[in-house]
Structures are given as C-alpha cells and as structure tokens.
Amino acid sequence: MRELVVQYLSDSISRRGFMKGLTKAGLTVTAANAVLTSVSSVTQAQTPEPIPPAATPPAPAQAPGAPAAAARGGTAAIAGVKQFQGSGGACFAEQLIASGVKYVFGNSASEDAQFYEALVDRPQLKYILTPHEGPGAAMASGYIKASGEPAIVMQAAVVGLANAIGQIFNAHKEQTPLVVYSYRTDQTRRAGRDGFEEVANQEQIVQPITKYTWLARRPDMIPEAVRRAFKAAWTPPHGPTYISWHSDFNDERVRTDIIEQSHFDPRMRVRPNPDEVERAAKLLVEARMPLLIVGDEVYKAKAAAKAVKLAELLGMPVTQARQAYANFPETHPLWVGNIPAGTLNSQTFPKNYDVVINVGNKFQHNGPAPVVPRGPKFIDMRIDRDSMGNVMLTEVPLVADVGLGLDDLIAAVEGLLTPALRQKAAERATEVRRFSEQARAMRALVANNPEWDESPLIADRLTHEIAQFADQDAIIVHEAGSVTLHGFDFNPLGGRELFFYYGAHLGSGVGMSAGVKLARPNQQVICLVGDGSFIFGPTALWNMARLQLPVIVVVYNNHAYSGPHSRVIANVPGGRMVQTGQFVHDYLGSPDMDMASIARGFGVDGEVVTSPAQLREALKRARTHTVEGKPYLLDVQVARKGVGWAEKPWIPPIQIAALREKKV
Amino acid sequence: MRALVLCAAIFLAAPAAAQQPPAADSGPQHPGREVLMGKCFQCHTDAMWRDHRAERRGWEAAIHRMIGRGGLWTAEEIKLMADYLGTDFGPDAPRAAPPAR
C-alpha cells in the first residue's frame, strides 16, 4: 500500500488507479475512500505543488474558489475544507474568508497585487484603505473589540509595518487579537543585495510585542500561516500575531487547502480547578470585608452580570484598577469607584479588606508597590496565567475563562452560605451602599469648581457636558490621557460603554472610534482625545468621511502635553525648570493648532469651541451631523491648569530668521 | 513614531509607602493642614504642587480638579484645605529651596 500512496502522491497513477489498487490490496470501498481522503489532505497540506504560471495578467483557470480537486479528478469532500488553486494572493484571500474575516485594513503595497486582484471577485472580503498604517491598525483594533469578530491589518513590508508597530504594541498590552501581515523581500529571488524594502529577519522586529510570529515557507502554505495567526490571536489570552511570507509567493500559482475557522479554533474555554474554587469560596464567605476587583476579561467574556451576582451574594464592594473597558455597572450600590492611584491603598473605602478577589484584571504595576498590598488574602481568577503570581502573593490562583470561573465560584459560594453568613453579607452590603451614596454626592462636587464657567473651559466642565449629552448606550472611546472621566456611569450591561487605552502609544483614539462605529453602527460613538494624542493619528478622519461613520470627535485642546508637564515637575520638584518656567517638552502652542481645520482637510466638518455656552450649541450641531450620517469634530479650547503654567508659556528661542542672509 | 506616555493621574502617583508629606512645623497648625495630610497623600506626594503659589480661589479650583481624579471630600473639607493652602501657599509665600544636586 505504501507504494500505491507514493505513486498517487507523485501523480504516477490516477485517483481511479489508486482506488483500484487499494481494493485489490483487500480494502473495502469505504476504507479505500477513507485512505484516499486522508492522502489527498496530506498532499495539499504538505506538498509544494507549483501550478504552471498563468498568462499575464493571469486568467483564472476556473472560477474563484473552484475546488482544486477538479484538476485532480476530484476527492472526497470534507465539510469546511476546500481545495483551491490559484495565486498565493488568492489563497490568502480565500483563507481570510474561511477564517471569518469581513474587513481588511490595509495600506497600499504593490507586492500584494495578486491579493488585490483576488478581491475583485470576492466582494464579501472588504478592503478598507487607511492612509496611515498606525490609525489603520487602531481602526482594526476598534472593530475587533467592538464586534468580537476577526480582522486583519496588512501593509507594505517593513516600511509599512514600522508605522503600525505602535498600535501593535497597544494591542499587545491590551490583549487584542489583532492579526497583522506584511510581505517580506529579504529571502526572495531579488534578495541579498540590500535592495528596496529589504531588511534581514523582518519578523524579529515585532516578536517582542506579538503573541506569535510565523512565516509561510512556501506559497501553498500561506493559508496554513493565516490559520495559525488567527488561532493564536484568538486563543485566550488574546494578543496580536504577525505573519509574513516572501512577496514572490503571492504571485505563484499553487493548490492548497482552505479550511474554515471552526476546524482550527481550539475553543479554549477553561473551567477552574474545583479544589481551588472551593478554597476561594471558603475564604470569601468567611472574610470580614472581601473586595472584588474587576478587569477586562470580564467584558471580553460578557460576564459582568455574573460579577454582579457574586458581589451581591457576598455584599462585597467592587472596584477596578485601570483597564480598557468598564467591567461593572458604575451605578450599582456595591460599586465604590475606580482605584484613583496606583494601588488599593489610595481607595477611600474599604480600608479593612481582608480578602481580595481579582476577576480578569491584568494589573499594571507602575511602581514598586503592588496594586494589591501584602496582607489580605489574594484570589486571582484569570485566563492570562502568564501574568499571574508574578508580583502579588497569590493565595488562590484560578486559571479560567472568567465567565465559567464565576459560574463555578458562585455555585460554590451559594453552597457555603448559611443564614448567618447571608445576614453578615446583607449588613456589609448596607455599609457599602451607605459609602457609595456618600461618594456619589462627593463626586458631584466637581461642579462646584470656582472656574466652572470660565473660558477656555476647564477639562472637567467639558467632560461633564459630554456626560450630560451622550446617549444612554453611547460608546466612549477615550484617549485624552490627562483627563479622568467622571459622570458617565458606565454600564457594560446595556448602558454606556468605555473603550479606554492601556498601551499608551498615542494616536489610537480617532482610528479606534472609527473601527468601533464600523462594528456598532447603531450606537452613538464619541471619541474623546487630547490634542497631543489627536495629532498622532488624525488620518482616520478621512476614513470616517469616506465610510460615512458618524463619530463625534471631541478634542481637549489645551495646546500642551499636560501629563508630561506634571510628571516632570513631580520628578524634579523645585528645579530650574520650575524656577525659570522653561519647559522645553510640553507646550504645543505658538502657533496654535486648529484641529477643526485639520478635520475639514480630511472631509469632516467641525468647529472650534471656546466657551461653555458655545459648547452646548456645538454639541447640538454635532448630533445633527451624526443623525445625517456624517462625522463631526469639536476642537474645544481647554485651559492649561496645574503647577508651572504661565499665561504665555516660554518657548525655546530656536528661530532662524536672524540667520537668513538670502530671502529665499 | 514616538510613543509619548500621556497618562492619567493614576500613573503619576507615587506608592503610598514612599509618600513624603510636608514636614511638620512647630506651633499651632491650620485645621486644613490636617485634612490635607489625611486625604491627599494616599494618592500622591507633595512634589507636584509644593512649588506652586496661588490665591485661595486657585487652590480651591485645584482641589476640585482632584475630585474628577477620584478624590472624595466633603464641601467643608474642601473649604478647610483651600483656606490652608491659600494661606501657607499663597502668592507671597516663600518657595522651598531647590533640592541639593
């Protein structure tokens, strides 16, 4: 039989001859068919099988998507597996479709010509041209986050990839399953001469900030590389992946297997260890003051309602350290507010927690002190097992999909709750509710700021007005780094949603909001962005205009990098900078940038807002625009507040007018 | 493209264990100072503002800005802190000497 297989694989015998040989060797027809199917699959997956090049331009040998099996005399069909022949670029497109991709976010690359060619007859795969790879990748991330569906970013070799790296970094930090492709030229037939776009080991550029990088070694392996990328990116914990192959491969004609996503998705939904669940439940029910910290895995697992149920069972206060999403309803009486500074010590309430359970928060430790101080017992429930136990002493690790983990923990807690323990939980809930009501009243005092009505606006006034204006199910994309939001009452259970950032490579907000709107066309999307961040990535405005994505973009424009300004003073208190007012690094005015004019250049209407009264009218105009399907930008002039800001900030005396000897 | 880190105040915060509140002066203390000592240094040190000088109104505004960042105070506590800062860190108050290099 081995000889028969060899003959078949080398095309020395036909399919019929192969079958005849198998039955002659004693196999039943059913068994022979099974062998044939298996061998055919191996053939397609493992054997480089070049197809003679077609004429130029390549005339399709058959209709797009036509099974390659036809050329081989046909093989037994396997549901979800299609044999395909065509260019490498067409194979790429076919596998993307089979992987469930609807949108490709790309920037022009001539070496991807065969891929573009394949798109002409595959309208279900939509290519969105993004004028810069960074905002393009941010747009893809926004789409993926808001839709829960796969997408891909593609760009030209290393030159385009370099522009996207910042947003790949953000995806890495925020654990977004962003798949990125770019071709390479370092090992093609033209390589080895320091040629155009050639750099050695291109994939190593992104290796530290991706979950997985993979190269297709032959053109017929392009679909396999694509499948690997999507499988790795979407297997929890999520993260960006990068795939690449030699640009020549896109032009070669091959036959290969195209496999639907369901066949390579490991469906990794992990339940926690039952023994650890019991330990965690016991700690929680016996605690004097348990505290729940929620994080992004809750949002991703759509498990906010389960987090609410666990908190209510135990009368347990709930908080959150900085994350990308709001993971718990902020109007809930057990919600005690976000952790204001880096650690739980900065919380006003509770101070006497003795058991802390984290559900899905990756934690960003930005100082020597851990987010959860040592002392209380710590339970950590997450699927991101790699970041567990690194900084905090962990009493009970619960590696799990947090949705399933919460199910199990809730059941275990319910099993342990006696009437006396339920009474204790109820009393604790009353105490937490009392604090929450007081805290809510105290937060409202933000509007008592004596500068509340001034022009230019203080940032808190602008935030307040947006919170008053936003729809009850609005999505707020937040990239105003120096602004802490308040008054929105985010609620992942059908209320307002937050898409914040975690990675801090700037320029994500505008692109992110465009992608979110693409995914959620029936919800109001408002992008809040600082002027410093905005100017890193405004090109996605053009996408909003072209794709008719009615996003309201609000720029907090104080003509400065406020965050670095404050932190520099904190790092060098009383230094020469403070004494002289000479800060070289933070003032973006003189001349002042006009973001509304920039928006108009991209085809988006907008206006400059200078006063609170003008803001309300401008917001009405913004709503009118979005109702009509058009994006709108508000460039809101915001006051620079804090230590060391002069009315007219000093600017470094670097001007060459005095050096000019010729008026040219 | 450069990656500037323009982060929220939560990134500014020094850990509580490392906080260095202003040195206690001799003599009677303003009641607002006690509130400030108890309510502000759980998030940050005084390094960010001890060189700042402003009228009382300016300090009151600064305290209100901290509410947006998670500070929780009563109206009375805000008044006391603004009174203290407007007095001891008013426009004419002497500045601390720069740190030794």
XYZ file of C-alpha atoms in Angstrom, chain A:
664
model
C 0.000 0.000 0.000
C 2.911 2.332 0.706
C 3.986 2.012 -2.906
C 0.470 2.901 -4.033
C 0.463 6.025 -1.871
C 3.845 7.071 -3.236
C 2.617 6.598 -6.787
C -0.516 8.585 -6.103
C 1.287 11.417 -4.376
C 3.733 11.672 -7.252
C 0.871 11.702 -9.763
C 2.145 8.451 -11.278
C -1.289 6.915 -11.016
C -4.750 8.384 -11.226
C -7.281 8.562 -8.448
C -9.147 5.695 -10.055
C -5.967 3.679 -10.282
C -5.213 4.418 -6.642
C -8.665 3.267 -5.552
C -8.409 0.174 -7.717
C -5.069 -0.681 -6.164
C -6.427 -0.246 -2.660
C -9.384 -2.545 -3.199
C -7.151 -5.051 -4.914
C -4.994 -4.990 -1.776
C -8.031 -6.088 0.214
C -9.553 -2.835 1.466
C -13.283 -2.322 1.334
C -14.556 0.574 -0.766
C -15.358 2.528 2.394
C -11.882 2.000 3.791
C -10.316 2.862 0.446
C -12.296 6.082 0.347
C -11.070 6.982 3.814
C -7.473 6.395 2.779
C -7.989 8.475 -0.328
C -9.406 11.360 1.673
C -6.571 11.244 4.140
C -3.879 11.060 1.486
C -5.423 13.895 -0.515
C -5.430 16.100 2.514
C -1.775 15.352 3.202
C -0.992 16.097 -0.388
C -2.489 19.541 -0.194
C -1.100 20.479 3.187
C 2.456 19.266 2.841
C 3.492 19.099 -0.748
C 4.688 22.116 -2.651
C 2.851 21.678 -5.844
C 3.540 24.509 -8.221
C 1.000 25.157 -10.879
C 2.331 26.363 -14.200
C 2.182 30.132 -14.265
C -0.807 31.542 -15.991
C -0.631 34.101 -18.719
C -0.091 37.689 -17.662
C -2.440 39.041 -16.495
C -3.329 35.688 -15.022
C -6.509 34.341 -16.474
C -8.353 32.445 -13.810
C -8.101 28.740 -14.541
C -11.504 28.417 -13.066
C -13.984 30.431 -11.110
C -12.673 31.865 -7.853
C -12.996 29.342 -5.125
C -13.346 26.450 -7.510
C -12.025 23.327 -5.894
C -8.617 22.223 -6.963
C -9.877 18.708 -6.663
C -11.410 19.134 -10.079
C -7.949 19.285 -11.544
C -7.030 16.100 -9.785
C -10.102 14.219 -10.789
C -11.936 15.081 -7.552
C -11.541 13.902 -3.956
C -13.969 13.050 -1.266
C -15.412 16.264 0.207
C -14.821 17.202 3.849
C -17.179 19.749 5.321
C -15.387 23.022 5.903
C -12.330 22.033 3.886
C -11.969 23.236 0.346
C -9.187 22.504 -2.053
C -8.280 25.570 -4.010
C -5.849 26.504 -6.683
C -4.776 29.937 -7.703
C -2.199 32.576 -6.927
C -0.703 32.866 -3.460
C -2.572 36.136 -3.098
C -5.853 34.414 -3.973
C -5.119 31.645 -1.466
C -4.583 34.363 1.137
C -7.957 35.922 0.344
C -9.717 32.555 0.355
C -8.351 31.646 3.758
C -9.276 35.029 5.218
C -12.860 34.453 4.108
C -12.827 30.961 5.578
C -11.413 32.419 8.795
C -14.436 34.669 9.125
C -12.754 37.921 8.136
C -15.003 40.584 6.634
C -12.706 43.595 6.736
C -9.084 44.054 5.739
C -7.457 47.254 6.970
C -4.584 47.989 4.668
C -2.216 50.419 3.127
C -1.105 50.161 -0.447
C 1.594 47.629 -1.330
C 2.422 46.712 -4.900
C 3.770 43.307 -3.899
C 0.255 42.363 -2.778
C -1.082 42.812 -6.312
C -2.421 39.267 -6.583
C -4.297 39.702 -3.337
C -5.937 42.872 -4.645
C -6.710 41.025 -7.855
C -8.426 38.308 -5.859
C -10.598 40.847 -4.057
C -12.267 41.933 -7.296
C -14.360 38.768 -7.415
C -14.688 38.355 -3.660
C -16.867 41.265 -2.545
C -17.526 39.616 0.797
C -13.952 40.497 1.777
C -13.890 44.270 2.100
C -10.618 46.159 1.912
C -10.511 49.454 3.816
C -7.697 51.652 2.603
C -6.182 53.502 5.550
C -3.906 56.443 4.721
C -1.507 55.639 7.543
C -0.826 52.202 8.980
C -0.955 53.330 12.618
C -4.502 54.683 12.697
C -5.387 51.858 10.312
C -4.286 49.299 12.889
C -6.113 51.244 15.600
C -9.244 51.124 13.455
C -8.887 47.373 13.091
C -8.438 47.047 16.862
C -11.561 49.090 17.473
C -13.532 46.942 15.072
C -12.281 43.722 16.664
C -13.006 44.943 20.193
C -16.486 46.203 19.411
C -17.578 43.349 17.150
C -15.767 40.364 18.618
C -15.009 39.359 15.044
C -11.657 38.771 13.364
C -9.955 41.285 11.094
C -6.522 41.694 9.587
C -4.122 44.581 9.099
C -1.786 44.496 6.133
C 0.837 46.855 4.848
C 3.960 47.089 2.770
C 6.874 45.036 4.056
C 8.960 46.657 6.771
C 8.242 50.224 5.735
C 4.536 49.898 6.398
C 4.991 47.564 9.315
C 7.130 50.133 11.098
C 4.240 52.583 11.028
C 1.863 50.015 12.510
C 4.183 48.908 15.303
C 2.899 51.435 17.825
C -0.623 50.120 17.558
C 0.610 46.524 17.573
C 2.236 47.442 20.869
C -1.102 48.735 22.149
C -2.788 45.511 21.038
C -0.081 43.572 22.846
C -0.633 45.473 26.086
C -4.416 45.391 25.790
C -4.503 41.764 24.622
C -6.393 42.491 21.427
C -6.441 39.641 18.872
C -5.084 41.757 16.041
C -3.638 39.775 13.137
C -1.009 41.615 11.095
C 0.521 40.625 7.775
C 3.204 42.137 5.648
C 5.201 40.557 2.877
C 8.966 40.393 3.018
C 11.690 40.708 0.434
C 14.735 39.515 2.324
C 14.604 35.958 1.007
C 13.060 36.395 -2.396
C 14.809 35.886 -5.677
C 15.705 39.558 -5.644
C 17.155 39.479 -2.152
C 20.634 39.708 -0.712
C 21.665 42.984 -2.283
C 20.367 45.461 0.247
C 17.519 46.189 -2.089
C 14.389 48.208 -1.842
C 12.439 47.427 1.365
C 14.913 44.688 2.244
C 15.787 44.116 5.874
C 17.030 40.936 7.456
C 14.803 38.961 9.813
C 11.853 41.238 9.435
C 9.640 39.243 11.776
C 12.030 39.847 14.652
C 11.081 43.499 14.648
C 7.693 42.677 16.145
C 8.466 39.481 18.004
C 8.634 41.060 21.486
C 5.241 42.706 21.074
C 3.306 39.896 19.475
C 1.998 36.665 20.828
C 3.170 34.737 17.826
C 5.017 35.307 14.565
C 5.051 32.843 11.712
C 6.422 32.674 8.210
C 4.921 30.769 5.314
C 7.806 28.845 3.806
C 6.065 28.025 0.557
C 3.234 29.678 -1.298
C 0.891 26.746 -0.746
C 1.419 27.198 2.990
C 0.024 30.729 3.029
C -3.422 29.568 4.215
C -1.852 27.481 6.957
C 0.122 30.503 8.178
C -3.065 32.564 8.159
C -4.890 29.911 10.165
C -2.070 29.782 12.697
C -2.208 33.546 13.106
C -5.941 33.643 13.786
C -5.848 30.603 16.028
C -3.046 32.036 18.153
C -4.514 35.537 18.315
C -7.962 34.332 19.327
C -6.937 31.626 21.763
C -7.203 33.191 25.234
C -5.465 35.193 26.497
C -5.826 37.123 23.261
C -2.987 39.015 21.646
C -1.631 40.277 18.337
C 0.066 37.935 15.894
C 2.205 38.579 12.867
C 2.562 36.562 9.684
C 4.756 37.096 6.695
C 5.939 35.447 3.541
C 8.130 36.248 0.598
C 6.470 38.622 -1.766
C 7.122 36.245 -4.671
C 4.771 33.738 -3.099
C 1.795 35.980 -3.747
C 2.405 35.622 -7.489
C 2.990 31.888 -7.680
C 0.148 29.577 -8.539
C -0.454 26.687 -6.198
C -3.119 24.348 -4.973
C -3.825 24.052 -1.315
C -6.471 23.525 1.344
C -8.714 26.308 2.559
C -10.147 25.428 5.965
C -12.992 27.076 7.829
C -12.246 28.702 11.162
C -14.312 26.231 13.180
C -11.852 23.482 12.280
C -8.837 25.205 13.783
C -10.399 27.021 16.735
C -9.415 25.176 19.922
C -12.472 26.697 21.662
C -10.375 27.086 24.770
C -12.939 27.832 27.482
C -11.313 26.628 30.633
C -13.049 25.867 33.908
C -11.057 26.449 37.100
C -9.704 23.716 39.299
C -12.669 22.660 41.514
C -10.489 22.324 44.603
C -9.208 25.878 44.191
C -12.762 27.093 43.669
C -13.786 25.604 46.991
C -10.815 27.256 48.720
C -11.675 30.608 47.190
C -15.326 30.310 48.161
C -14.426 29.478 51.742
C -12.107 32.477 52.022
C -14.763 34.766 50.600
C -17.665 33.693 52.785
C -15.527 33.818 55.915
C -13.997 37.208 55.128
C -14.731 40.217 57.272
C -14.556 42.539 54.265
C -13.974 40.880 50.885
C -13.223 43.168 47.958
C -13.765 42.437 44.268
C -11.524 43.967 41.604
C -12.800 43.540 38.056
C -10.889 43.738 34.795
C -11.143 43.435 31.052
C -11.544 39.695 30.923
C -14.991 40.271 32.428
C -16.024 42.445 29.491
C -14.470 40.116 26.948
C -16.239 37.103 28.445
C -19.519 39.070 28.671
C -19.537 38.125 32.331
C -20.447 41.439 34.005
C -23.816 40.089 35.161
C -22.035 37.190 36.834
C -19.636 39.573 38.578
C -22.673 41.481 39.851
C -24.218 38.267 41.129
C -21.085 37.244 43.022
C -20.776 40.701 44.566
C -24.419 40.703 45.620
C -24.200 37.238 47.147
C -21.405 38.422 49.409
C -22.399 42.072 49.865
C -18.930 42.738 48.514
C -17.646 46.158 47.387
C -16.356 46.337 43.815
C -13.602 48.416 42.264
C -11.380 48.408 39.197
C -7.745 49.233 38.502
C -7.077 50.887 35.166
C -8.320 48.815 32.235
C -9.551 49.377 28.708
C -13.222 48.682 29.457
C -15.688 49.442 32.211
C -16.389 45.983 33.577
C -19.029 46.623 36.232
C -22.116 48.870 36.329
C -20.964 52.081 37.976
C -24.469 52.850 39.229
C -24.586 49.660 41.260
C -24.672 50.314 45.037
C -21.748 47.942 45.569
C -19.553 49.931 43.182
C -17.121 52.037 45.221
C -15.334 53.726 42.318
C -12.150 53.141 40.368
C -8.877 52.917 42.239
C -7.750 56.553 41.978
C -3.995 55.992 42.132
C -1.769 53.031 41.539
C -2.664 50.828 44.490
C -5.588 49.811 46.640
C -4.127 51.995 49.404
C -5.448 55.007 47.521
C -9.042 53.846 47.928
C -11.114 55.718 50.473
C -13.286 52.674 51.089
C -12.936 49.950 52.135
C -9.780 50.170 54.192
C -10.320 46.992 56.173
C -10.455 44.440 53.356
C -9.028 41.099 54.362
C -9.717 39.061 51.204
C -9.290 40.473 47.715
C -10.505 38.667 44.633
C -9.409 39.851 41.225
C -11.547 38.737 38.307
C -9.930 39.424 34.975
C -7.718 42.436 35.714
C -4.193 42.176 34.334
C -2.939 44.954 36.639
C -0.408 47.494 35.549
C 2.139 47.902 38.319
C 3.801 51.231 37.677
C 5.713 51.495 40.889
C 7.470 49.305 43.388
C 4.284 48.803 45.400
C 1.923 46.167 44.024
C -1.662 47.126 43.207
C -2.877 44.835 45.988
C -0.733 45.348 49.068
C 0.571 42.413 51.030
C -1.557 41.368 53.941
C -5.005 40.460 52.690
C -5.543 37.033 51.160
C -5.491 37.330 47.383
C -7.553 35.261 44.953
C -6.697 35.713 41.277
C -9.122 34.488 38.607
C -7.930 34.970 35.056
C -7.211 33.171 31.819
C -3.963 35.129 31.460
C -1.964 32.679 33.506
C 1.406 34.127 32.436
C 0.899 37.347 34.364
C -0.472 35.659 37.489
C 1.658 35.297 40.582
C 4.463 37.499 39.282
C 4.069 40.438 41.632
C 1.340 39.694 44.133
C 1.357 36.881 46.637
C -1.480 34.691 45.419
C -3.374 32.577 47.916
C -5.716 31.015 45.369
C -4.966 31.026 41.629
C -7.984 30.278 39.462
C -6.896 29.857 35.860
C -10.143 30.025 33.952
C -12.359 31.692 31.467
C -13.800 34.181 33.934
C -17.353 33.539 32.761
C -17.078 29.861 33.611
C -14.974 30.610 36.655
C -17.616 32.942 38.054
C -20.302 30.320 37.414
C -18.375 27.787 39.453
C -17.434 30.210 42.198
C -20.996 31.471 42.553
C -22.219 27.899 42.902
C -19.554 27.154 45.498
C -20.334 30.299 47.498
C -24.054 29.547 47.418
C -23.285 26.098 48.770
C -21.432 27.531 51.741
C -23.707 30.402 52.665
C -25.580 29.739 55.864
C -28.390 32.042 57.068
C -25.921 33.661 59.443
C -23.430 34.305 56.660
C -26.172 35.708 54.441
C -27.120 38.078 57.231
C -23.496 39.159 57.537
C -23.348 39.791 53.805
C -26.540 41.831 53.942
C -25.153 44.004 56.709
C -21.954 44.521 54.744
C -23.958 45.474 51.671
C -25.729 48.136 53.706
C -22.387 49.559 54.798
C -21.098 49.588 51.220
C -24.295 51.159 49.922
C -24.009 53.925 52.511
C -20.489 54.736 51.341
C -21.476 54.607 47.667
C -24.238 57.134 48.217
C -21.881 59.469 50.071
C -19.216 59.074 47.421
C -21.705 59.866 44.705
C -22.642 63.106 46.439
C -18.975 63.991 46.886
C -18.178 63.330 43.230
C -20.935 65.751 42.252
C -18.975 68.499 43.993
C -16.682 68.596 40.968
C -19.170 71.092 39.517
C -18.542 73.482 42.422
C -15.166 74.378 40.983
C -14.939 78.197 41.035
C -13.573 78.056 37.488
C -16.538 76.005 36.229
C -17.923 78.671 33.889
C -14.649 80.070 32.620
C -13.413 80.229 29.070
C -11.397 78.468 27.873
C -13.124 75.602 29.581
C -11.643 73.587 32.353
C -11.384 69.947 31.312
C -13.839 68.787 33.973
C -16.531 71.095 32.596
C -16.073 69.668 29.119
C -16.225 66.118 30.480
C -19.365 66.984 32.430
C -21.092 68.435 29.372
C -20.235 65.397 27.260
C -21.549 63.106 30.008
C -24.803 65.075 30.008
C -25.001 64.941 26.231
C -24.133 61.317 25.496
C -26.810 58.743 24.697
C -27.583 56.245 27.410
C -25.981 53.487 25.341
C -23.190 55.606 23.875
C -19.715 54.176 23.403
C -16.994 56.484 24.681
C -13.589 55.985 23.086
C -11.209 57.733 25.454
C -7.708 58.816 24.515
C -7.463 62.032 26.472
C -4.696 60.766 28.684
C -4.606 63.602 31.184
C -8.376 63.599 31.610
C -10.056 61.307 34.106
C -13.652 60.700 33.122
C -16.495 61.223 35.562
C -20.239 61.345 35.376
C -20.693 58.780 32.622
C -21.951 55.942 34.835
C -20.596 53.308 32.505
C -22.502 50.075 32.468
C -21.457 47.056 30.421
C -24.946 45.611 30.919
C -26.595 47.602 28.151
C -25.564 51.108 29.190
C -22.699 53.312 28.180
C -19.508 51.508 27.294
C -15.917 52.648 27.628
C -13.046 51.928 25.256
C -10.022 53.338 27.027
C -6.385 52.605 26.253
C -3.791 50.683 28.150
C -0.729 50.617 25.946
C -0.187 54.385 25.660
C 1.167 54.538 22.149
C -0.592 57.697 21.102
C -2.733 58.211 18.057
C -5.154 55.369 18.662
C -8.341 57.226 19.576
C -9.572 58.507 16.228
C -8.858 55.241 14.434
C -10.257 53.207 17.312
C -13.531 55.112 17.283
C -13.862 54.674 13.515
C -13.464 50.923 13.952
C -15.935 50.844 16.835
C -18.518 52.677 14.749
C -17.940 50.305 11.867
C -18.768 47.443 14.222
C -21.631 49.152 16.073
C -23.362 51.416 13.549
C -26.492 51.723 15.689
C -24.852 53.172 18.784
C -23.605 56.701 19.315
C -19.804 56.749 19.320
C -17.957 59.678 20.895
C -14.187 59.944 20.725
C -12.536 61.966 23.475
C -8.969 62.759 22.601
C -6.291 65.143 23.791
C -4.673 67.443 21.267
C -1.341 65.715 21.760
C -2.876 62.318 21.041
C -5.068 63.563 18.222
C -2.186 64.908 16.208
C -0.536 61.498 16.158
C -3.397 59.894 14.289
C -5.916 62.158 12.559
C -5.866 60.321 9.225
C -8.699 58.043 10.298
C -10.966 61.095 9.971
C -10.712 60.538 6.251
C -11.972 57.001 6.756
C -14.891 58.340 8.764
C -15.798 60.672 5.930
C -15.390 58.094 3.187
C -17.159 55.258 5.012
C -19.844 57.557 6.422
C -19.017 56.703 10.010
C -20.828 59.332 12.076
C -18.499 59.632 15.040
C -18.361 62.733 17.226
C -14.719 63.564 17.889
C -14.053 65.909 20.803
C -10.523 67.258 21.105
C -9.484 68.513 24.532
C -7.195 71.121 23.076
C -5.019 72.801 25.686
C -2.124 73.103 23.248
C 0.097 71.120 25.553
C 1.251 67.749 26.754
C -0.235 68.100 30.228
C 0.720 64.697 31.539
C 4.452 65.006 30.873
C 4.338 68.575 32.182
C 3.033 67.474 35.577
C 5.199 64.390 35.850
C 8.376 66.286 35.043
C 7.644 68.667 37.896
C 6.957 65.720 40.185
C 10.277 64.189 39.142
C 12.286 67.410 39.614
C 10.442 69.393 42.268
C 11.828 72.840 42.864
C 14.222 72.514 39.974
C 15.420 75.040 37.438
C 12.500 74.345 35.140
C 10.013 75.405 37.791
C 12.108 78.386 38.841
C 12.524 79.736 35.312
C 9.366 78.456 33.656
C 11.481 76.984 30.897
C 9.881 73.693 29.925
C 11.180 72.541 26.575
C 8.973 69.494 26.241
C 5.332 70.299 26.796
C 3.953 73.393 25.064
C 2.305 72.786 21.681
C 1.052 76.326 21.035
C 2.562 79.276 19.183
C 1.302 78.671 16.631
C -1.822 77.007 17.956
C -3.037 74.015 16.017
C -6.550 74.253 14.625
C -7.974 70.749 14.712
C -11.244 71.769 13.087
C -9.323 72.953 10.039
C -7.366 69.723 10.019
C -10.664 67.812 10.101
C -12.032 69.782 7.175
C -8.950 68.772 5.236
C -9.983 65.163 5.698
C -13.581 65.839 4.695
C -15.030 66.112 8.200
C -16.976 69.150 9.353
C -16.096 70.686 12.660
C -15.691 73.834 14.680
C -13.599 75.446 17.383
C -15.345 75.865 20.737
C -14.131 78.371 23.305
C -16.876 78.695 25.942
C -19.330 76.506 27.885
C -22.327 78.169 26.269
C -20.917 77.677 22.807
C -20.200 74.040 23.631
C -23.842 73.110 24.116
C -24.807 74.592 20.763
C -21.870 72.883 19.105
C -22.920 69.539 20.554
C -26.363 70.023 19.032
C -24.747 70.587 15.650
C -22.631 67.504 16.177
C -25.724 65.436 16.852
C -27.430 66.808 13.759
C -24.459 65.800 11.666
C -24.301 62.286 13.050
C -28.031 61.781 12.600
C -27.410 62.615 8.948
C -24.641 60.044 8.863
C -21.709 62.445 8.966
C -18.860 62.636 11.473
C -18.212 65.900 13.300
C -15.262 67.287 15.221
C -15.243 69.730 18.105
C -11.931 71.413 18.813
C -12.634 72.548 22.359
C -10.192 75.069 23.800
C -9.271 73.810 27.252
C -7.359 75.713 29.920
C -3.892 74.603 30.959
C -4.081 74.050 34.692
C -1.531 72.971 37.232
C 1.868 73.923 38.510
C 4.226 75.915 36.347
C 1.928 77.017 33.538
C 2.432 80.634 32.531
C -0.216 82.642 30.721
C 2.105 82.626 27.735
C 4.388 79.656 28.130
C 8.029 80.056 27.298
C 9.148 78.557 24.024
C 12.737 77.668 23.171
C 14.364 80.502 21.154
C 15.050 78.430 18.071
C 14.252 80.598 15.078
C 16.425 81.032 12.079
C 15.142 84.369 10.867
C 18.276 86.137 12.105
C 20.469 83.645 10.293
C 18.901 84.162 6.888
C 21.052 86.163 4.516
C 19.056 85.478 1.377
C 15.328 85.915 1.065
C 14.728 82.552 -0.496
